[in-house]
Structures are given as C-alpha cells and as structure tokens.
C-alpha cells in the first residue's frame, strides 16, 4: 500500500538520524516529501517548501558540475516555486492560490529565497536556461525573480529607499542591506531576526528548515 505522508515524514526523520543530513537517502526523502506533503490542489505549504529547500540545498552543497537546464527541469521548477513562495512573489508562481498557506510561515524569508536563487537557479539558468525559457513560462518567472533580487540588492531592506555606496548590511546573512543603521536595527526587531540565516549555514541544514516550519517540525 502507498505510504501516508505521516509515514514518509517518520521514515525521513529516521534516515537523517541514522545517516545524517548529507546522505543521499535524506535528500531523496526530502524530494519525495516536497511533492507528497503539498496541500490540496498541489498548493505549497511551509513543510513542503522546507523539504524542497532541503533537497535543493543538498544539491548546492555537492558542488557538482553545472548540468544543462534541459535535463534538470524538475529541480528548476521546484526552485522557481520555492523561491517565489519564500519571497512572497505571487506573479512568479503558476497557481494564483499558491501563497494561500504563506501566512503560516515567518513573513521574512528573503534570505532563503535570495540564496537559493543566487546559488542554484541563476547559475544554471544563465548558462543554459534559454532551452527551457518557454516551458511553463519559466523565462518570464525567472525575469520576475531576477527583478526581485535586484531590488533586494539595491533598495533598503526596511524603508525601500535607494541605497548609496557602502550600505549597511546584515552581518549574519550578508543578504539584506540598509540605508542606515537605524533601519537595520528596526528591521531586525520587526521581522528580520525571525528569518535570518547565517551565511555559513547550509540551505539543507536544520536551521534553514526550522526558519520555515518552526522548531516543532522535522
């Protein structure tokens, strides 16, 4: 009989406890859970996104040779969905209801989205992405995410004003920049503290996973 989502979660947790997060079986379990633990209609949930990030982060950590986009269409589609969900960019998602469960997660997950975009998706797409650009509006969605990343890098992470030379940046994640120390301190208190991942932490690790789902989920 087909395993339930609960049984798959337990199996994945057992694999990680026995073999560790870096074993390929742990990555395979995360990949299965990403699809099996979506909500009705295939909608993304915090847990499904966290599992997708765990699998894609595992791929990044392997530092493998860059594959042609045409043969990794599923990971590319996963990354597009997860990044758009993490960054709360609905126009980059294929389903108009895709952010329905976004309110169940911390509101500031910019760091995870920007790192997955820069470390995984952009290198593949910039090299050979034109081969899949017209598949499921992939090129248009990538353009939207690139625009989002450009704003993250050029606008203050709190007030949205244009950044000048040598802007202040979060010392932990190195991803979010600010026009002043005051904006940085206020943003940390208001939202960024809940979604900041140190740049030394892997996207496949437990800290990144718990930023999305909280400390109670595995």
Tab-separated table of C-alpha atoms in Angstrom:
chain	number	residue	atom	x	y	z
A	1	UNK	CA	0.000	0.000	0.000
A	2	UNK	CA	1.026	3.590	-0.614
A	3	UNK	CA	2.705	5.168	2.413
A	4	UNK	CA	0.921	8.068	4.073
A	5	UNK	CA	2.562	11.477	4.429
A	6	UNK	CA	2.965	10.842	8.152
A	7	UNK	CA	4.768	7.563	7.482
A	8	UNK	CA	7.061	9.255	4.979
A	9	UNK	CA	7.894	12.023	7.475
A	10	UNK	CA	8.800	9.395	10.078
A	11	UNK	CA	10.903	7.487	7.540
A	12	UNK	CA	12.760	10.648	6.526
A	13	UNK	CA	13.463	11.539	10.151
A	14	UNK	CA	14.783	8.024	10.759
A	15	UNK	CA	17.063	8.271	7.719
A	16	UNK	CA	18.517	11.578	8.931
A	17	UNK	CA	19.072	10.280	12.476
A	18	UNK	CA	20.849	7.155	11.208
A	19	UNK	CA	22.743	8.524	8.211
A	20	UNK	CA	22.858	12.295	8.656
A	21	UNK	CA	21.585	15.209	6.567
A	22	UNK	CA	24.276	14.809	3.910
A	23	UNK	CA	23.465	11.234	2.900
A	24	UNK	CA	21.693	10.855	-0.437
A	25	UNK	CA	18.796	8.969	1.179
A	26	UNK	CA	17.990	12.009	3.310
A	27	UNK	CA	17.957	14.183	0.186
A	28	UNK	CA	15.765	11.676	-1.662
A	29	UNK	CA	13.304	11.616	1.238
A	30	UNK	CA	13.119	15.429	1.206
A	31	UNK	CA	12.394	15.374	-2.520
A	32	UNK	CA	9.514	12.918	-2.068
A	33	UNK	CA	8.092	14.880	0.863
A	34	UNK	CA	8.179	18.132	-1.106
A	35	UNK	CA	5.585	16.720	-3.501
A	36	UNK	CA	3.657	14.406	-1.179
A	37	UNK	CA	3.111	16.995	1.575
A	38	UNK	CA	1.602	19.729	-0.561
A	39	UNK	CA	-1.890	20.866	0.272
A	40	UNK	CA	-4.976	20.070	-1.785
A	41	UNK	CA	-4.566	21.178	-5.370
A	42	UNK	CA	-0.785	20.942	-5.129
A	43	UNK	CA	-0.503	24.157	-3.129
A	44	UNK	CA	2.751	24.772	-1.316
A	45	UNK	CA	2.821	24.602	2.477
A	46	UNK	CA	5.653	25.652	4.793
A	47	UNK	CA	6.619	21.999	5.288
A	48	UNK	CA	6.630	21.253	1.543
A	49	UNK	CA	8.785	24.318	0.855
A	50	UNK	CA	11.168	23.410	3.689
A	51	UNK	CA	11.582	19.921	2.214
A	52	UNK	CA	12.178	21.376	-1.245
A	53	UNK	CA	14.803	23.724	0.164
A	54	UNK	CA	16.467	20.827	1.992
A	55	UNK	CA	16.769	18.837	-1.246
A	56	UNK	CA	17.928	21.769	-3.398
A	57	UNK	CA	20.376	22.869	-0.693
A	58	UNK	CA	21.791	19.344	-0.708
A	59	UNK	CA	22.392	19.672	-4.461
A	60	UNK	CA	24.167	23.016	-3.929
A	61	UNK	CA	26.382	21.509	-1.230
A	62	UNK	CA	27.560	18.762	-3.592
A	63	UNK	CA	29.279	21.375	-5.805
A	64	UNK	CA	28.612	19.235	-8.854
A	65	UNK	CA	29.343	20.217	-12.445
A	66	UNK	CA	26.691	22.556	-13.858
A	67	UNK	CA	24.017	20.447	-15.608
A	68	UNK	CA	22.201	21.585	-18.759
A	69	UNK	CA	18.858	23.138	-17.842
A	70	UNK	CA	17.014	20.809	-20.181
A	71	UNK	CA	17.794	17.720	-18.083
A	72	UNK	CA	17.073	19.233	-14.662
A	73	UNK	CA	13.659	20.684	-15.394
A	74	UNK	CA	12.100	19.254	-12.239
A	75	UNK	CA	14.661	20.812	-9.846
A	76	UNK	CA	14.341	24.081	-11.767
A	77	UNK	CA	10.543	24.020	-11.390
A	78	UNK	CA	10.899	23.204	-7.685
A	79	UNK	CA	13.336	26.057	-7.182
A	80	UNK	CA	11.105	28.538	-9.025
A	81	UNK	CA	8.127	27.611	-6.853
A	82	UNK	CA	10.076	27.610	-3.584
A	83	UNK	CA	11.848	30.919	-4.255
A	84	UNK	CA	8.664	32.684	-5.328
A	85	UNK	CA	6.908	31.345	-2.203
A	86	UNK	CA	9.776	32.308	0.122
A	87	UNK	CA	9.943	35.791	-1.389
A	88	UNK	CA	6.146	36.163	-1.479
A	89	UNK	CA	6.214	36.977	-5.206
A	90	UNK	CA	2.842	35.669	-6.424
A	91	UNK	CA	3.300	36.657	-10.074
A	92	UNK	CA	6.268	34.254	-10.287
A	93	UNK	CA	4.070	31.328	-9.230
A	94	UNK	CA	1.976	29.283	-11.642
A	95	UNK	CA	-1.021	28.943	-9.323
A	96	UNK	CA	-2.925	32.051	-8.308
A	97	UNK	CA	-3.696	30.467	-4.928
A	98	UNK	CA	-0.088	29.376	-4.354
A	99	UNK	CA	0.507	31.746	-1.433
A	100	UNK	CA	-2.602	30.578	0.388
A	101	UNK	CA	-0.533	28.936	3.144
A	102	UNK	CA	2.222	31.576	3.186
A	103	UNK	CA	0.767	33.213	6.293
A	104	UNK	CA	1.566	30.037	8.235
A	105	UNK	CA	5.311	30.766	7.956
A	106	UNK	CA	7.509	33.671	9.159
A	107	UNK	CA	6.963	36.697	6.979
A	108	UNK	CA	10.637	37.447	6.334
A	109	UNK	CA	12.225	34.585	4.379
A	110	UNK	CA	14.119	36.807	1.939
A	111	UNK	CA	17.466	35.332	2.897
A	112	UNK	CA	16.495	31.774	1.982
A	113	UNK	CA	14.932	32.870	-1.300
A	114	UNK	CA	17.868	35.027	-2.368
A	115	UNK	CA	20.453	32.364	-1.551
A	116	UNK	CA	18.581	29.634	-3.409
A	117	UNK	CA	18.222	31.966	-6.374
A	118	UNK	CA	21.884	33.002	-6.423
A	119	UNK	CA	23.472	29.660	-5.509
A	120	UNK	CA	21.300	27.260	-7.500
A	121	UNK	CA	18.898	28.693	-10.036
A	122	UNK	CA	20.766	31.638	-11.563
A	123	UNK	CA	23.974	29.718	-12.396
A	124	UNK	CA	22.001	27.022	-14.235
A	125	UNK	CA	19.633	29.402	-15.979
A	126	UNK	CA	22.275	31.916	-17.012
A	127	UNK	CA	24.315	29.120	-18.613
A	128	UNK	CA	21.659	27.117	-20.487
A	129	UNK	CA	18.295	28.451	-19.353
A	130	UNK	CA	17.146	29.552	-22.796
A	131	UNK	CA	16.499	25.911	-23.647
A	132	UNK	CA	13.636	25.831	-21.109
A	133	UNK	CA	12.629	29.508	-21.096
A	134	UNK	CA	9.331	28.884	-22.882
A	135	UNK	CA	8.359	25.840	-20.791
A	136	UNK	CA	5.616	26.757	-18.275
A	137	UNK	CA	6.572	30.450	-18.550
A	138	UNK	CA	9.963	29.680	-16.987
A	139	UNK	CA	11.682	32.631	-18.658
A	140	UNK	CA	9.025	35.110	-17.512
A	141	UNK	CA	9.111	33.768	-13.970
A	142	UNK	CA	12.895	33.981	-13.884
A	143	UNK	CA	12.740	37.592	-15.041
A	144	UNK	CA	10.414	38.429	-12.159
A	145	UNK	CA	12.709	36.760	-9.631
A	146	UNK	CA	15.757	38.492	-11.071
A	147	UNK	CA	13.916	41.788	-10.672
A	148	UNK	CA	13.112	40.911	-7.068
A	149	UNK	CA	16.781	40.110	-6.371
A	150	UNK	CA	17.917	43.358	-7.977
A	151	UNK	CA	15.593	45.290	-5.656
A	152	UNK	CA	16.847	43.352	-2.638
A	153	UNK	CA	20.395	44.368	-3.532
A	154	UNK	CA	19.686	47.995	-4.430
A	155	UNK	CA	16.933	49.071	-2.001
A	156	UNK	CA	16.875	49.422	1.770
A	157	UNK	CA	15.523	46.231	3.338
A	158	UNK	CA	13.216	48.218	5.598
A	159	UNK	CA	12.147	51.546	4.085
A	160	UNK	CA	12.732	50.730	0.412
A	161	UNK	CA	14.829	53.790	-0.378
A	162	UNK	CA	17.648	53.551	-2.928
A	163	UNK	CA	20.970	52.566	-1.425
A	164	UNK	CA	24.078	54.699	-1.697
A	165	UNK	CA	27.678	53.497	-1.790
A	166	UNK	CA	28.783	51.183	1.037
A	167	UNK	CA	25.341	50.472	2.534
A	168	UNK	CA	24.968	48.790	5.900
A	169	UNK	CA	24.316	45.058	5.594
A	170	UNK	CA	23.208	42.343	7.958
A	171	UNK	CA	26.384	40.867	9.389
A	172	UNK	CA	24.900	37.380	9.751
A	173	UNK	CA	23.314	36.623	6.395
A	174	UNK	CA	25.064	39.237	4.184
A	175	UNK	CA	21.901	39.303	2.043
A	176	UNK	CA	19.803	42.241	3.258
A	177	UNK	CA	21.110	45.813	3.018
A	178	UNK	CA	20.005	49.056	4.626
A	179	UNK	CA	20.252	52.777	4.104
A	180	UNK	CA	21.133	53.407	7.745
A	181	UNK	CA	21.977	51.676	10.981
A	182	UNK	CA	18.615	52.814	12.307
A	183	UNK	CA	16.717	50.980	9.551
A	184	UNK	CA	18.850	47.886	10.099
A	185	UNK	CA	18.155	47.819	13.826
A	186	UNK	CA	14.435	48.422	13.359
A	187	UNK	CA	14.117	45.727	10.677
A	188	UNK	CA	15.926	43.230	12.907
A	189	UNK	CA	13.424	43.782	15.678
A	190	UNK	CA	10.365	43.928	13.424
A	191	UNK	CA	10.926	40.897	11.182
A	192	UNK	CA	14.453	40.052	10.029
A	193	UNK	CA	15.524	38.299	13.227
A	194	UNK	CA	12.883	35.614	12.584
A	195	UNK	CA	14.181	34.853	9.074
A	196	UNK	CA	17.937	35.454	9.181
A	197	UNK	CA	20.221	32.526	8.318
A	198	UNK	CA	23.974	32.958	8.881
A	199	UNK	CA	25.876	32.825	5.598
A	200	UNK	CA	27.938	29.908	6.939
A	201	UNK	CA	24.825	27.714	7.314
A	202	UNK	CA	23.786	25.340	4.536
A	203	UNK	CA	20.367	25.651	2.939
A	204	UNK	CA	19.991	21.896	3.517
A	205	UNK	CA	20.557	22.075	7.265
A	206	UNK	CA	18.204	22.045	10.195
A	207	UNK	CA	18.495	25.814	10.934
A	208	UNK	CA	17.196	26.705	7.451
A	209	UNK	CA	14.435	24.100	7.721
A	210	UNK	CA	13.285	25.448	11.091
A	211	UNK	CA	13.199	29.028	9.863
A	212	UNK	CA	10.305	27.982	7.650
A	213	UNK	CA	8.382	25.485	9.780
A	214	UNK	CA	9.422	26.366	13.327
A	215	UNK	CA	11.173	24.214	15.907
A	216	UNK	CA	8.442	21.614	16.274
A	217	UNK	CA	8.503	20.031	12.801
A	218	UNK	CA	11.003	17.539	11.405
